[in-house]
Short mmCIF file of C-alpha atoms in Angstrom, two decimals:
data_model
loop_
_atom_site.label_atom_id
_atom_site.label_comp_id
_atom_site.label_asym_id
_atom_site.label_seq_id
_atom_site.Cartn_x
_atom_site.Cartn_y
_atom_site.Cartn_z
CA UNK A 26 -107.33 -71.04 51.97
CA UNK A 27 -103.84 -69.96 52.77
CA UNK A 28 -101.42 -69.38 49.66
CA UNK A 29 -97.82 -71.61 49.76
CA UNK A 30 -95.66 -69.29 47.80
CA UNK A 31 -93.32 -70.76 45.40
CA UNK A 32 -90.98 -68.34 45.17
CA UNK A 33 -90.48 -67.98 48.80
CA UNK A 34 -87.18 -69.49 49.65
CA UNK A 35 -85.40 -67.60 46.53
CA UNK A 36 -86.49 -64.09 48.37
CA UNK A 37 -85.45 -65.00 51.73
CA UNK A 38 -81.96 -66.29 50.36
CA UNK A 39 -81.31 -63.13 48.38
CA UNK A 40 -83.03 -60.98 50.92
CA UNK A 41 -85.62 -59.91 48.61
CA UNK A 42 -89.28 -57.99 49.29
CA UNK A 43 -91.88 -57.14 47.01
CA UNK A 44 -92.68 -53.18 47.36
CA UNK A 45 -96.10 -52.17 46.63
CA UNK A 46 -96.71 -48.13 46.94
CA UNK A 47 -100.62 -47.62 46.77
CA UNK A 48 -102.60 -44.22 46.28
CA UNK A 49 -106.55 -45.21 46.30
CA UNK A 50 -106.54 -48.33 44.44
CA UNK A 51 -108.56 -50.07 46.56
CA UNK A 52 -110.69 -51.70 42.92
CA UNK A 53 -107.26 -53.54 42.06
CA UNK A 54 -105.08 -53.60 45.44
CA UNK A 55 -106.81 -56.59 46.49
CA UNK A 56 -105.83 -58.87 43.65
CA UNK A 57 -102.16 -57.44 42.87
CA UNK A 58 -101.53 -58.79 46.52
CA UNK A 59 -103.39 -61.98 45.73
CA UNK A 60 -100.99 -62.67 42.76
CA UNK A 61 -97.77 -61.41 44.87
CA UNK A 62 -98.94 -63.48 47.97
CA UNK A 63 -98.28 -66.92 45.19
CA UNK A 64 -94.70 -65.86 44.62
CA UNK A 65 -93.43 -64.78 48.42
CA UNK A 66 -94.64 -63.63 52.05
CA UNK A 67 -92.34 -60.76 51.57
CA UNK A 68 -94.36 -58.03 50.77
CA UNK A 69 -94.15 -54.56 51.66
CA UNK A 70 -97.31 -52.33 51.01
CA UNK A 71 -96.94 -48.37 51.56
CA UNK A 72 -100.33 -46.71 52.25
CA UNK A 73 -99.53 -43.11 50.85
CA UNK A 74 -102.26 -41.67 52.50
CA UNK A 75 -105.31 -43.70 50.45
CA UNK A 76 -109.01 -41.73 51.11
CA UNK A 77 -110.93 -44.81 49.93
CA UNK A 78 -111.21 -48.31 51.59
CA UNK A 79 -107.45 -49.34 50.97
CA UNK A 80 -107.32 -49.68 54.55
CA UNK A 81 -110.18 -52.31 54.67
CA UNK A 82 -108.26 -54.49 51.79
CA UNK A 83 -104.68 -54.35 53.50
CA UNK A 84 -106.50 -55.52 56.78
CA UNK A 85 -107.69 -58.69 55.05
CA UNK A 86 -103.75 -59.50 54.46
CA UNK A 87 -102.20 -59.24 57.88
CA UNK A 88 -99.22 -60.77 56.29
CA UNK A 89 -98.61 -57.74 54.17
CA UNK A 90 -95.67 -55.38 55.90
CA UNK A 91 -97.11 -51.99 56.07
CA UNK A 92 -95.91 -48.44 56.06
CA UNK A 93 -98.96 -46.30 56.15
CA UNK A 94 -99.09 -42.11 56.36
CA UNK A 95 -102.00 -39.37 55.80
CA UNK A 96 -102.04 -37.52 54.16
CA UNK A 97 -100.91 -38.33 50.63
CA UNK A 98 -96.85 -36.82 49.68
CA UNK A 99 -96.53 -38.61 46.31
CA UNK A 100 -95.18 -41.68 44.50
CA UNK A 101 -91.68 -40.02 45.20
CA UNK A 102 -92.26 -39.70 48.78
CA UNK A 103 -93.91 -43.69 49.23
CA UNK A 104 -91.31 -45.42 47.23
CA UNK A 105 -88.60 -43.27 49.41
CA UNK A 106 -90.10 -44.47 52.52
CA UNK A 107 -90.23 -47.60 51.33
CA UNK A 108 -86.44 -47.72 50.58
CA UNK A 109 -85.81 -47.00 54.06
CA UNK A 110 -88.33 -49.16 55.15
CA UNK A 111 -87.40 -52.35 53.32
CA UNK A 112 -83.36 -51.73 54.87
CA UNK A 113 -84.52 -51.90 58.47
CA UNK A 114 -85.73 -54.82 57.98
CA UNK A 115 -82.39 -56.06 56.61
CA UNK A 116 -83.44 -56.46 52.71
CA UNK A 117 -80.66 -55.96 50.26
CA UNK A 118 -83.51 -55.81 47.00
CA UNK A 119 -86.71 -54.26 46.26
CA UNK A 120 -88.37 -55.29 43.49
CA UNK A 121 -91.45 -52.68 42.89
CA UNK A 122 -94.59 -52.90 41.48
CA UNK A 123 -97.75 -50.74 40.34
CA UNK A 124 -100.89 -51.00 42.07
CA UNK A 125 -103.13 -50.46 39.74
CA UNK A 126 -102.73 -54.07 38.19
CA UNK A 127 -101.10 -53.34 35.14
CA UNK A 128 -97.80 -55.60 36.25
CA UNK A 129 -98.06 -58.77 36.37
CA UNK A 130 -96.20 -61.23 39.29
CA UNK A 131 -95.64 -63.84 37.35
CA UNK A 132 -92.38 -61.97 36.00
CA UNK A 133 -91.09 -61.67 39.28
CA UNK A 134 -89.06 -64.94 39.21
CA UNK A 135 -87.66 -62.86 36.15
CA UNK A 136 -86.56 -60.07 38.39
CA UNK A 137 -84.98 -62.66 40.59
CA UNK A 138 -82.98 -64.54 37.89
CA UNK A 139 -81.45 -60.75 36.85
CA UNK A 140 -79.94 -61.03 40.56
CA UNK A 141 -78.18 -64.06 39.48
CA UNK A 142 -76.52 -62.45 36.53
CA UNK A 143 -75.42 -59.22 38.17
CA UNK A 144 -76.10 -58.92 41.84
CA UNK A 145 -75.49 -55.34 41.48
CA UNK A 146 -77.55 -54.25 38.74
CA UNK A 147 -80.64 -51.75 38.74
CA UNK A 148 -83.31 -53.45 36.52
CA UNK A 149 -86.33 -52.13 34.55
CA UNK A 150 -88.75 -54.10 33.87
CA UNK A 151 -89.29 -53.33 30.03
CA UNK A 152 -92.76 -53.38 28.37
CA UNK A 153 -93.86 -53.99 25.02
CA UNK A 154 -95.13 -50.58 24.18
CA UNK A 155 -96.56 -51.36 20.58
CA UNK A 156 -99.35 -53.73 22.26
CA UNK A 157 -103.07 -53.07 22.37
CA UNK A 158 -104.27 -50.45 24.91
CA UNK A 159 -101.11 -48.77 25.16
CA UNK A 160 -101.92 -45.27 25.44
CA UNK A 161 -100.18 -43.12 22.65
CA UNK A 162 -99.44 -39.91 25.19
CA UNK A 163 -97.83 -43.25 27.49
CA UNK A 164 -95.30 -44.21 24.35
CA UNK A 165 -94.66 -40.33 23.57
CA UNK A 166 -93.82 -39.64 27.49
CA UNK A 167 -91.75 -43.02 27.45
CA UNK A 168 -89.58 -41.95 23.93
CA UNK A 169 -88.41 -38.38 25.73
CA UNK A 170 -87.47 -40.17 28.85
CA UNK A 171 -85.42 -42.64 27.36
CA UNK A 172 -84.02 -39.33 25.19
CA UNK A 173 -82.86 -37.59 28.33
CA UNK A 174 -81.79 -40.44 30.02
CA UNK A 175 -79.15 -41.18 27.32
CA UNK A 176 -77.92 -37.60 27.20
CA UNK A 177 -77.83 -37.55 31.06
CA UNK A 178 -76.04 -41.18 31.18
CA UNK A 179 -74.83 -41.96 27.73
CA UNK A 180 -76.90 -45.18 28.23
CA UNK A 181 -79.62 -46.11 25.72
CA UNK A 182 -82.63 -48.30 27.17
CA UNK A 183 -86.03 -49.27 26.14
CA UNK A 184 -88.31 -48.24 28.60
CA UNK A 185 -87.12 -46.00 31.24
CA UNK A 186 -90.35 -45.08 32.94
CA UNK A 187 -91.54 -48.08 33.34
CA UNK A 188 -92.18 -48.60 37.71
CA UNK A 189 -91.59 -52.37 37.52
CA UNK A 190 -87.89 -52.31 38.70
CA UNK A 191 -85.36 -54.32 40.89
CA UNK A 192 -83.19 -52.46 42.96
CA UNK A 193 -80.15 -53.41 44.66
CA UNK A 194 -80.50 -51.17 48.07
CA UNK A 195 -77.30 -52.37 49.08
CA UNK A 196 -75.66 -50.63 46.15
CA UNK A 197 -77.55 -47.42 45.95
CA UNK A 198 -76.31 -46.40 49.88
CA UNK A 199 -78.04 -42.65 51.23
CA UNK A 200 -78.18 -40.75 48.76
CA UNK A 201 -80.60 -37.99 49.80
CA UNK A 202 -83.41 -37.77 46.72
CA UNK A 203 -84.68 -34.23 45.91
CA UNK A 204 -87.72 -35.46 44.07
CA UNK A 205 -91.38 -36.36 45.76
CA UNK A 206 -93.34 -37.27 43.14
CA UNK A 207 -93.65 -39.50 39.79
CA UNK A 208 -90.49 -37.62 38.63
CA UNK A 209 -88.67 -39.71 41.42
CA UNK A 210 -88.36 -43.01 38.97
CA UNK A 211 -86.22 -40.68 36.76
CA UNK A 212 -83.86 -39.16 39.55
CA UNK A 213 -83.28 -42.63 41.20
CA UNK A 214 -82.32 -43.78 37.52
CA UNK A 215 -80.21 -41.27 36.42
CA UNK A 216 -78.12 -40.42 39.85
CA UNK A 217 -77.68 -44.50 40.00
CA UNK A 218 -76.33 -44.71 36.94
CA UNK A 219 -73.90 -41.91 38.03
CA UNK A 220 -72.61 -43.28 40.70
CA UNK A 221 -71.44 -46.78 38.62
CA UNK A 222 -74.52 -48.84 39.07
CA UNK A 223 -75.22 -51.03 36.07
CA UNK A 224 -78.89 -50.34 34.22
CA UNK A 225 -80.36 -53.58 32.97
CA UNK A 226 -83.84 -54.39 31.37
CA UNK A 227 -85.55 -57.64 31.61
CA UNK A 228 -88.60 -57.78 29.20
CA UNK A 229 -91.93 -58.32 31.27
CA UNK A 230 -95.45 -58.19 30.25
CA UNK A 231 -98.03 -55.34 31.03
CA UNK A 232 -101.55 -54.63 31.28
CA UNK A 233 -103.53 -51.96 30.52
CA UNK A 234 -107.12 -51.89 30.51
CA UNK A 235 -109.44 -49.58 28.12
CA UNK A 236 -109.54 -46.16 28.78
CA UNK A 237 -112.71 -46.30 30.44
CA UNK A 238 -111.47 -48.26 33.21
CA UNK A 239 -108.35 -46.62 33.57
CA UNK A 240 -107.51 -44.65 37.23
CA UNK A 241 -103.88 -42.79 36.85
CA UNK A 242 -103.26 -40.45 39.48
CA UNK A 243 -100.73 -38.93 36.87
CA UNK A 244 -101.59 -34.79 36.31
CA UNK A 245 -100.19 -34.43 32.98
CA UNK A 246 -99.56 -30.88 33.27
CA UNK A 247 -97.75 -30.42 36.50
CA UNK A 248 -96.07 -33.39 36.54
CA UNK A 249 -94.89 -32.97 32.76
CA UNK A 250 -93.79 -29.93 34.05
CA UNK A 251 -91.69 -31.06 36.88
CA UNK A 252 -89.97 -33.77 34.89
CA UNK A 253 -89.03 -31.23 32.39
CA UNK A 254 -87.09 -29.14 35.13
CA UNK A 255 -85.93 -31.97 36.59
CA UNK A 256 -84.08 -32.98 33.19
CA UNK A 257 -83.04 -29.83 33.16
CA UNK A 258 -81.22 -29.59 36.07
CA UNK A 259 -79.69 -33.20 35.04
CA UNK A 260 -78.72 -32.25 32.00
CA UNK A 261 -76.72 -28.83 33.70
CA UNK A 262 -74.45 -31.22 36.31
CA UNK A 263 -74.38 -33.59 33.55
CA UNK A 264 -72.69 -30.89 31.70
CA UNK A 265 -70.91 -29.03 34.39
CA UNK A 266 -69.84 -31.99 36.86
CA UNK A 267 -70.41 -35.94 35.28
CA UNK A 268 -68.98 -35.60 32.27
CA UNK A 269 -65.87 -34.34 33.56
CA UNK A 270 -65.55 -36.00 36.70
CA UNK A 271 -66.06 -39.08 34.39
CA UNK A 272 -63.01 -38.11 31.90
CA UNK A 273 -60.66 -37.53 35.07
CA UNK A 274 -61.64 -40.71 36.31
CA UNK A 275 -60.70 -42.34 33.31
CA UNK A 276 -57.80 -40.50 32.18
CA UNK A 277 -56.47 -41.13 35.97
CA UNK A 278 -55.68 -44.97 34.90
CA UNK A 279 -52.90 -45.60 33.10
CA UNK A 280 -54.55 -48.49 31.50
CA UNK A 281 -56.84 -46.28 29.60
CA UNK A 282 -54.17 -44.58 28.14
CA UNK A 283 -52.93 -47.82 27.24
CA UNK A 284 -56.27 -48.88 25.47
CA UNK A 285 -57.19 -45.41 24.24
CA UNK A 286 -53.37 -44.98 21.95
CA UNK A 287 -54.07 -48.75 21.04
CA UNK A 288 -57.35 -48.86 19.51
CA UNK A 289 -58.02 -45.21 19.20
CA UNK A 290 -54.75 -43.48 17.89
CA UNK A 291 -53.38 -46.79 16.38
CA UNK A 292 -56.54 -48.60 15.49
CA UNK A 293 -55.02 -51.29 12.39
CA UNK A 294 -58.21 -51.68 11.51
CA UNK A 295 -58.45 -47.92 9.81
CA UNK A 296 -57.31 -46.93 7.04
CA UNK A 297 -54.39 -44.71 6.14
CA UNK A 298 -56.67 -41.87 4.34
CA UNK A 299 -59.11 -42.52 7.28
CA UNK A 300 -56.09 -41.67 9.98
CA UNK A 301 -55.06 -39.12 7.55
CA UNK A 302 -58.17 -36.93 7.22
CA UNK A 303 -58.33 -36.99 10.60
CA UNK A 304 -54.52 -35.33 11.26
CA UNK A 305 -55.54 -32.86 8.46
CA UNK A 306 -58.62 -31.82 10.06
CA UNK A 307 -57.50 -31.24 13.41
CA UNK A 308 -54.85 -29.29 12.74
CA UNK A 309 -57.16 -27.25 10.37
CA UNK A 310 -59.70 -27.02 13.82
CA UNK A 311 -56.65 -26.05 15.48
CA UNK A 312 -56.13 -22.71 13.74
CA UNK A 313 -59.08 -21.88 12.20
CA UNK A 314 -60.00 -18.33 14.05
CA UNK A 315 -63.34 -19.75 16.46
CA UNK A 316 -60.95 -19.80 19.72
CA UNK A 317 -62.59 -20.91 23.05
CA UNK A 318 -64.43 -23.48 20.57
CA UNK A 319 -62.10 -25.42 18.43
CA UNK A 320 -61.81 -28.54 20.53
CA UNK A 321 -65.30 -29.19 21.10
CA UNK A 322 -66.26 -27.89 17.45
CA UNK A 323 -63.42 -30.65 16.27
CA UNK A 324 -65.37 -33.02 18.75
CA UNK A 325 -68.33 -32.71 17.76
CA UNK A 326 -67.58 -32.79 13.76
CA UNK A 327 -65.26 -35.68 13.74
CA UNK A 328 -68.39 -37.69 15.76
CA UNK A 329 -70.38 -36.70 12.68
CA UNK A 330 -67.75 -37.28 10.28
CA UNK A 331 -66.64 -40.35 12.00
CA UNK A 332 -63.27 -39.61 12.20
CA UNK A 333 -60.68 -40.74 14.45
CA UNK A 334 -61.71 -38.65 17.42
CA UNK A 335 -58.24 -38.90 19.05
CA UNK A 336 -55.97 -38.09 16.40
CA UNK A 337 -58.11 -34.89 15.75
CA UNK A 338 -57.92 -34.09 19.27
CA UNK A 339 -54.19 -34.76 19.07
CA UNK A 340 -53.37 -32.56 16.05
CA UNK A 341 -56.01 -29.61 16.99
CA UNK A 342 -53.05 -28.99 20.00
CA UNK A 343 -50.81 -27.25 17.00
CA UNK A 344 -52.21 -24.02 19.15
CA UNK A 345 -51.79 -24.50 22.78
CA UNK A 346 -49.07 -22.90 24.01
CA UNK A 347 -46.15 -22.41 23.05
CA UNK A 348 -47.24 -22.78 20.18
CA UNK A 349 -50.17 -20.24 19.50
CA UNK A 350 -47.62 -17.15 19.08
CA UNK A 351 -46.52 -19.33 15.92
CA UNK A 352 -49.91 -19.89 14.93
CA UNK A 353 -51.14 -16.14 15.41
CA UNK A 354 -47.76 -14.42 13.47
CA UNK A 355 -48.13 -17.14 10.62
CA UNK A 356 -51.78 -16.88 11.04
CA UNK A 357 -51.24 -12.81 10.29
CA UNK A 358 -48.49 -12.83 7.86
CA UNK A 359 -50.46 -15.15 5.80
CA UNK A 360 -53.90 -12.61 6.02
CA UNK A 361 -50.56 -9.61 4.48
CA UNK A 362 -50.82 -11.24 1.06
CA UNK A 363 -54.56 -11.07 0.41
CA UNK A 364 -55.22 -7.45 2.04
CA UNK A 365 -52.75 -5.73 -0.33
CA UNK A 366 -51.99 -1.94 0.41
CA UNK A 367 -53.79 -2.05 3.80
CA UNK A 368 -52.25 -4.69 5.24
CA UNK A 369 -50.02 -4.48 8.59
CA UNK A 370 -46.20 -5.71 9.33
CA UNK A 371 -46.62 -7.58 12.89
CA UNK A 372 -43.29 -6.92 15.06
CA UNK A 373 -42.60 -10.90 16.52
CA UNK A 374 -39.12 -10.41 17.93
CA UNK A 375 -39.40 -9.39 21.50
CA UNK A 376 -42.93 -8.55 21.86
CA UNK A 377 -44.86 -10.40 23.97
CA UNK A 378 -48.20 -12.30 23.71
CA UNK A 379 -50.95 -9.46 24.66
CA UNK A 380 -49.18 -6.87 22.44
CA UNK A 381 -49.34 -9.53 19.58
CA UNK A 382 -53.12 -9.87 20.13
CA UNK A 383 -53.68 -5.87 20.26
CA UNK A 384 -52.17 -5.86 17.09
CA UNK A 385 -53.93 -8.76 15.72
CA UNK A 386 -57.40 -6.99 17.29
CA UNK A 387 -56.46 -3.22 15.75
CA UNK A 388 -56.35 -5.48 12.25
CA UNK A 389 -59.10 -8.51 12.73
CA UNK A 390 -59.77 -8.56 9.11
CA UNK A 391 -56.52 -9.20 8.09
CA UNK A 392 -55.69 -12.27 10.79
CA UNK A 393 -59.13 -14.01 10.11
CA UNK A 394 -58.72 -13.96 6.24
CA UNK A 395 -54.96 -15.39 6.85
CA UNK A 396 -56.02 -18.08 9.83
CA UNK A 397 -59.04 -19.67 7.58
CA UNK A 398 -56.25 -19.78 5.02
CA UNK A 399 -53.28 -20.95 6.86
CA UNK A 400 -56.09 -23.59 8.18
CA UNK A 401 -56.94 -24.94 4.88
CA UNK A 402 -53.24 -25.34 3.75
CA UNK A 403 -51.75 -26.33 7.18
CA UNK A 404 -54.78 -29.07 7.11
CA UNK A 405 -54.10 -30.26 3.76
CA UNK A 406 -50.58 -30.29 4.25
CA UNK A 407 -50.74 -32.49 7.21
CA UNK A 408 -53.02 -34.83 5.85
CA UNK A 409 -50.97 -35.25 2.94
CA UNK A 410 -47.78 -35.48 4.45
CA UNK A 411 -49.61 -38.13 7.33
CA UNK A 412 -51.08 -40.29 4.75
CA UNK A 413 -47.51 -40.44 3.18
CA UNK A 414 -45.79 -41.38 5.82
CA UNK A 415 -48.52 -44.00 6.97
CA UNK A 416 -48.17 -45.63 3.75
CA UNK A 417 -44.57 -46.08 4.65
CA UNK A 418 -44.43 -47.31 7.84
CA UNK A 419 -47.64 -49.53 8.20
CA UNK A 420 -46.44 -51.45 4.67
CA UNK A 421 -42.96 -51.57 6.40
CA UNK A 422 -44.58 -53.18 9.58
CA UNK A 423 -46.63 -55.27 7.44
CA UNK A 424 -43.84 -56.90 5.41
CA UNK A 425 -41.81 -57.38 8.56
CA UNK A 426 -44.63 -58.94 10.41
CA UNK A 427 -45.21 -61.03 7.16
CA UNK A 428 -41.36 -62.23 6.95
CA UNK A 429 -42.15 -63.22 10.76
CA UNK A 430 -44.90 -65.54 9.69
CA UNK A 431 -43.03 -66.98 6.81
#
């Protein structure tokens, strides 16, 4: 008896397939395509090179679009070909799915709805991991993806390995893949989220059988292994290239500087001391004597202070040029009082910056001791002379604002 699908004329107006890659599942193949076949004709199976009777079960659905190779390249390789596949054929969406039967198609009209709400979005199916059957080494592997997916992206998800996904082909473009096996699910994650695709989840529902019954072509050594280099190379142009790249971009647009002095540097909604202790410590990151490291040390504190992470970027400038001569001579005169007898005069007038330093290096002692110093008192100073004049001018602005309103 021939199946109507119900789903159909939803994946032929959005230009949707079903992708299926298979590695000798032949004892579940059979039914996942049963349960697909309900929803939509458009299904696209890749053989990747199957030794058992897969070929026997895809005959018995002639319906089924097939890309079949020998000998078997990996999960990488299949869902790769299948990309390329699925655009020939002029689909904009793939929506993939496991066959070993643990996904279920009824939660492909879920996958469809996500289309409506962002047309571009790259969806992850998201699976209740707490659930009976899951296997503990599964909700391990699944915490340090989503770890290294959020330092790689800044994006926080619940289930980033999971291979039920939706993805918009006509977003993601040619980008060449490096990766050929399971670590592929992570590399077409991570390098679509860097070039601006959204990342949603939609919660569907999974299966998985005892462990007696399970099949996972999954080598837990080797292919732990080559996920863990793969996040490391991620995690290096993450570093090296994203990050910045990502900053210029944003710092290009004058409408970020707009919204980064309003609610960053302004922010009414902080208080004075707040805004305060932040001036106060960046200027003390400013001087204090760990140069090459005081802007992402300041960073990286006021993120675990939760400070005002602009106005200590702002005030940690005291020593960038022109200004760091001041910094270093004050920096040194201050280190004079504490070292007594042996303590050096440093000739300012005229000299320039690298015979300062020499000077400075011939007596280290004596400018370290007076730059922690001068960065406590400078820091204090500020912050007391800041939260002063804050409590000014914001009560100023507030009065006038509240004669307005009167």
């Amino acid at each position: 008896m021939s199946l109507t699908p119900t789903h159909n004329g939803q994946f032929e107006q959005r230009r949707v397939a079903v992708l299926i890659p298979t590695y000798n599942n032949a004892g579940t193949l059979g039914a996942v395509l049963q349960d697909v076949l309900a929803y939509t004709h458009h299904v696209i199976v890749v053989n990747d090179g199957a030794t058992d009777h897969t070929a026997d079960i895809l005959a018995e659905h002639p319906q089924v679009q097939l890309v079949s190779y020998s000998p078997n390249r990996g999960k990488g390789i299949a869902l790769r070909r299948g990309f390329a596949y699925a655009k020939e054929q002029g689909y904009d969406y793939v929506i993939t799915m496991d066959a070993d039967g643990q996904h279920f198609a009824s939660d492909l009209p879920v996958m469809l709805d996500k289309i409506a709400e962002d047309p571009d979005a790259l969806v992850i199916g998201a699976r209740n991991l707490q659930q009976e059957n899951m296997p503990g080494k599964n909700t391990f592997a699944n915490k340090f993806s989503n770890f290294w997916f959020y330092v790689e992206t800044g994006l926080k998800g619940p289930d980033t390995q999971s291979g039920y996904r939706l993805y918009p082909l006509h977003k993601m473009g040619n980008t060449r893949y490096w990766c050929t096996k399971y670590e592929f699910e992570i590399e077409v994650l991570v390098r679509s989220a860097w070039k601006g695709i959204k990342i949603d989840w939609a919660p569907v529902k999974v299966y998985y059988p005892p462990a007696e019954e399970r099949i996972s072509h999954f080598r837990p050594f080797r292919d732990f292994s080559r996920i863990s280099v793969l996040n490391t190379v991620l995690v290096f142009i993450t570093l090296v290239y994203i990050k910045p790249r990502d900053l210029i971009r944003y710092l290009s647009k004058w409408e970020n500087w707009k919204k980064l002095w309003r609610e960053e540097v302004l922010n009414p909604g902080e208080s004075n001391a707040k805004k305060a202790a932040a001036i106060g410590f960046g200027v003390f990151m400013g001087i204090v004597p760990i140069w090459g490291f005081q802007l992402v040390t300041a960073i990286l504190l006021s993120i675990r202070f939760k400070l005002n992470k602009a106005l200590v970027v702002l005030a940690a400038h005291i020593s960038t040029p022109p200004l760091t001569i001041g910094v270093l001579y004050a920096s040194f005169i201050t280190g004079k009082i504490f070292m007594g007898q042996s303590s050096r005069d440093l000739l300012f007038l005229g000299q320039t910056l690298d015979a300062i330093q020499a000077t400075i290096k011939a007596n280290f002692l004596q400018y370290v001791v007076g730059a922690v110093t001068l960065a406590i008192g400078a820091g204090l100073a500020a912050g007391l002379v800041s939260f002063a004049l804050l409590s000014i001018f914001r009560r100023k602005k507030q009065n006038s604002a509240d004669s307005v309103t009167i």
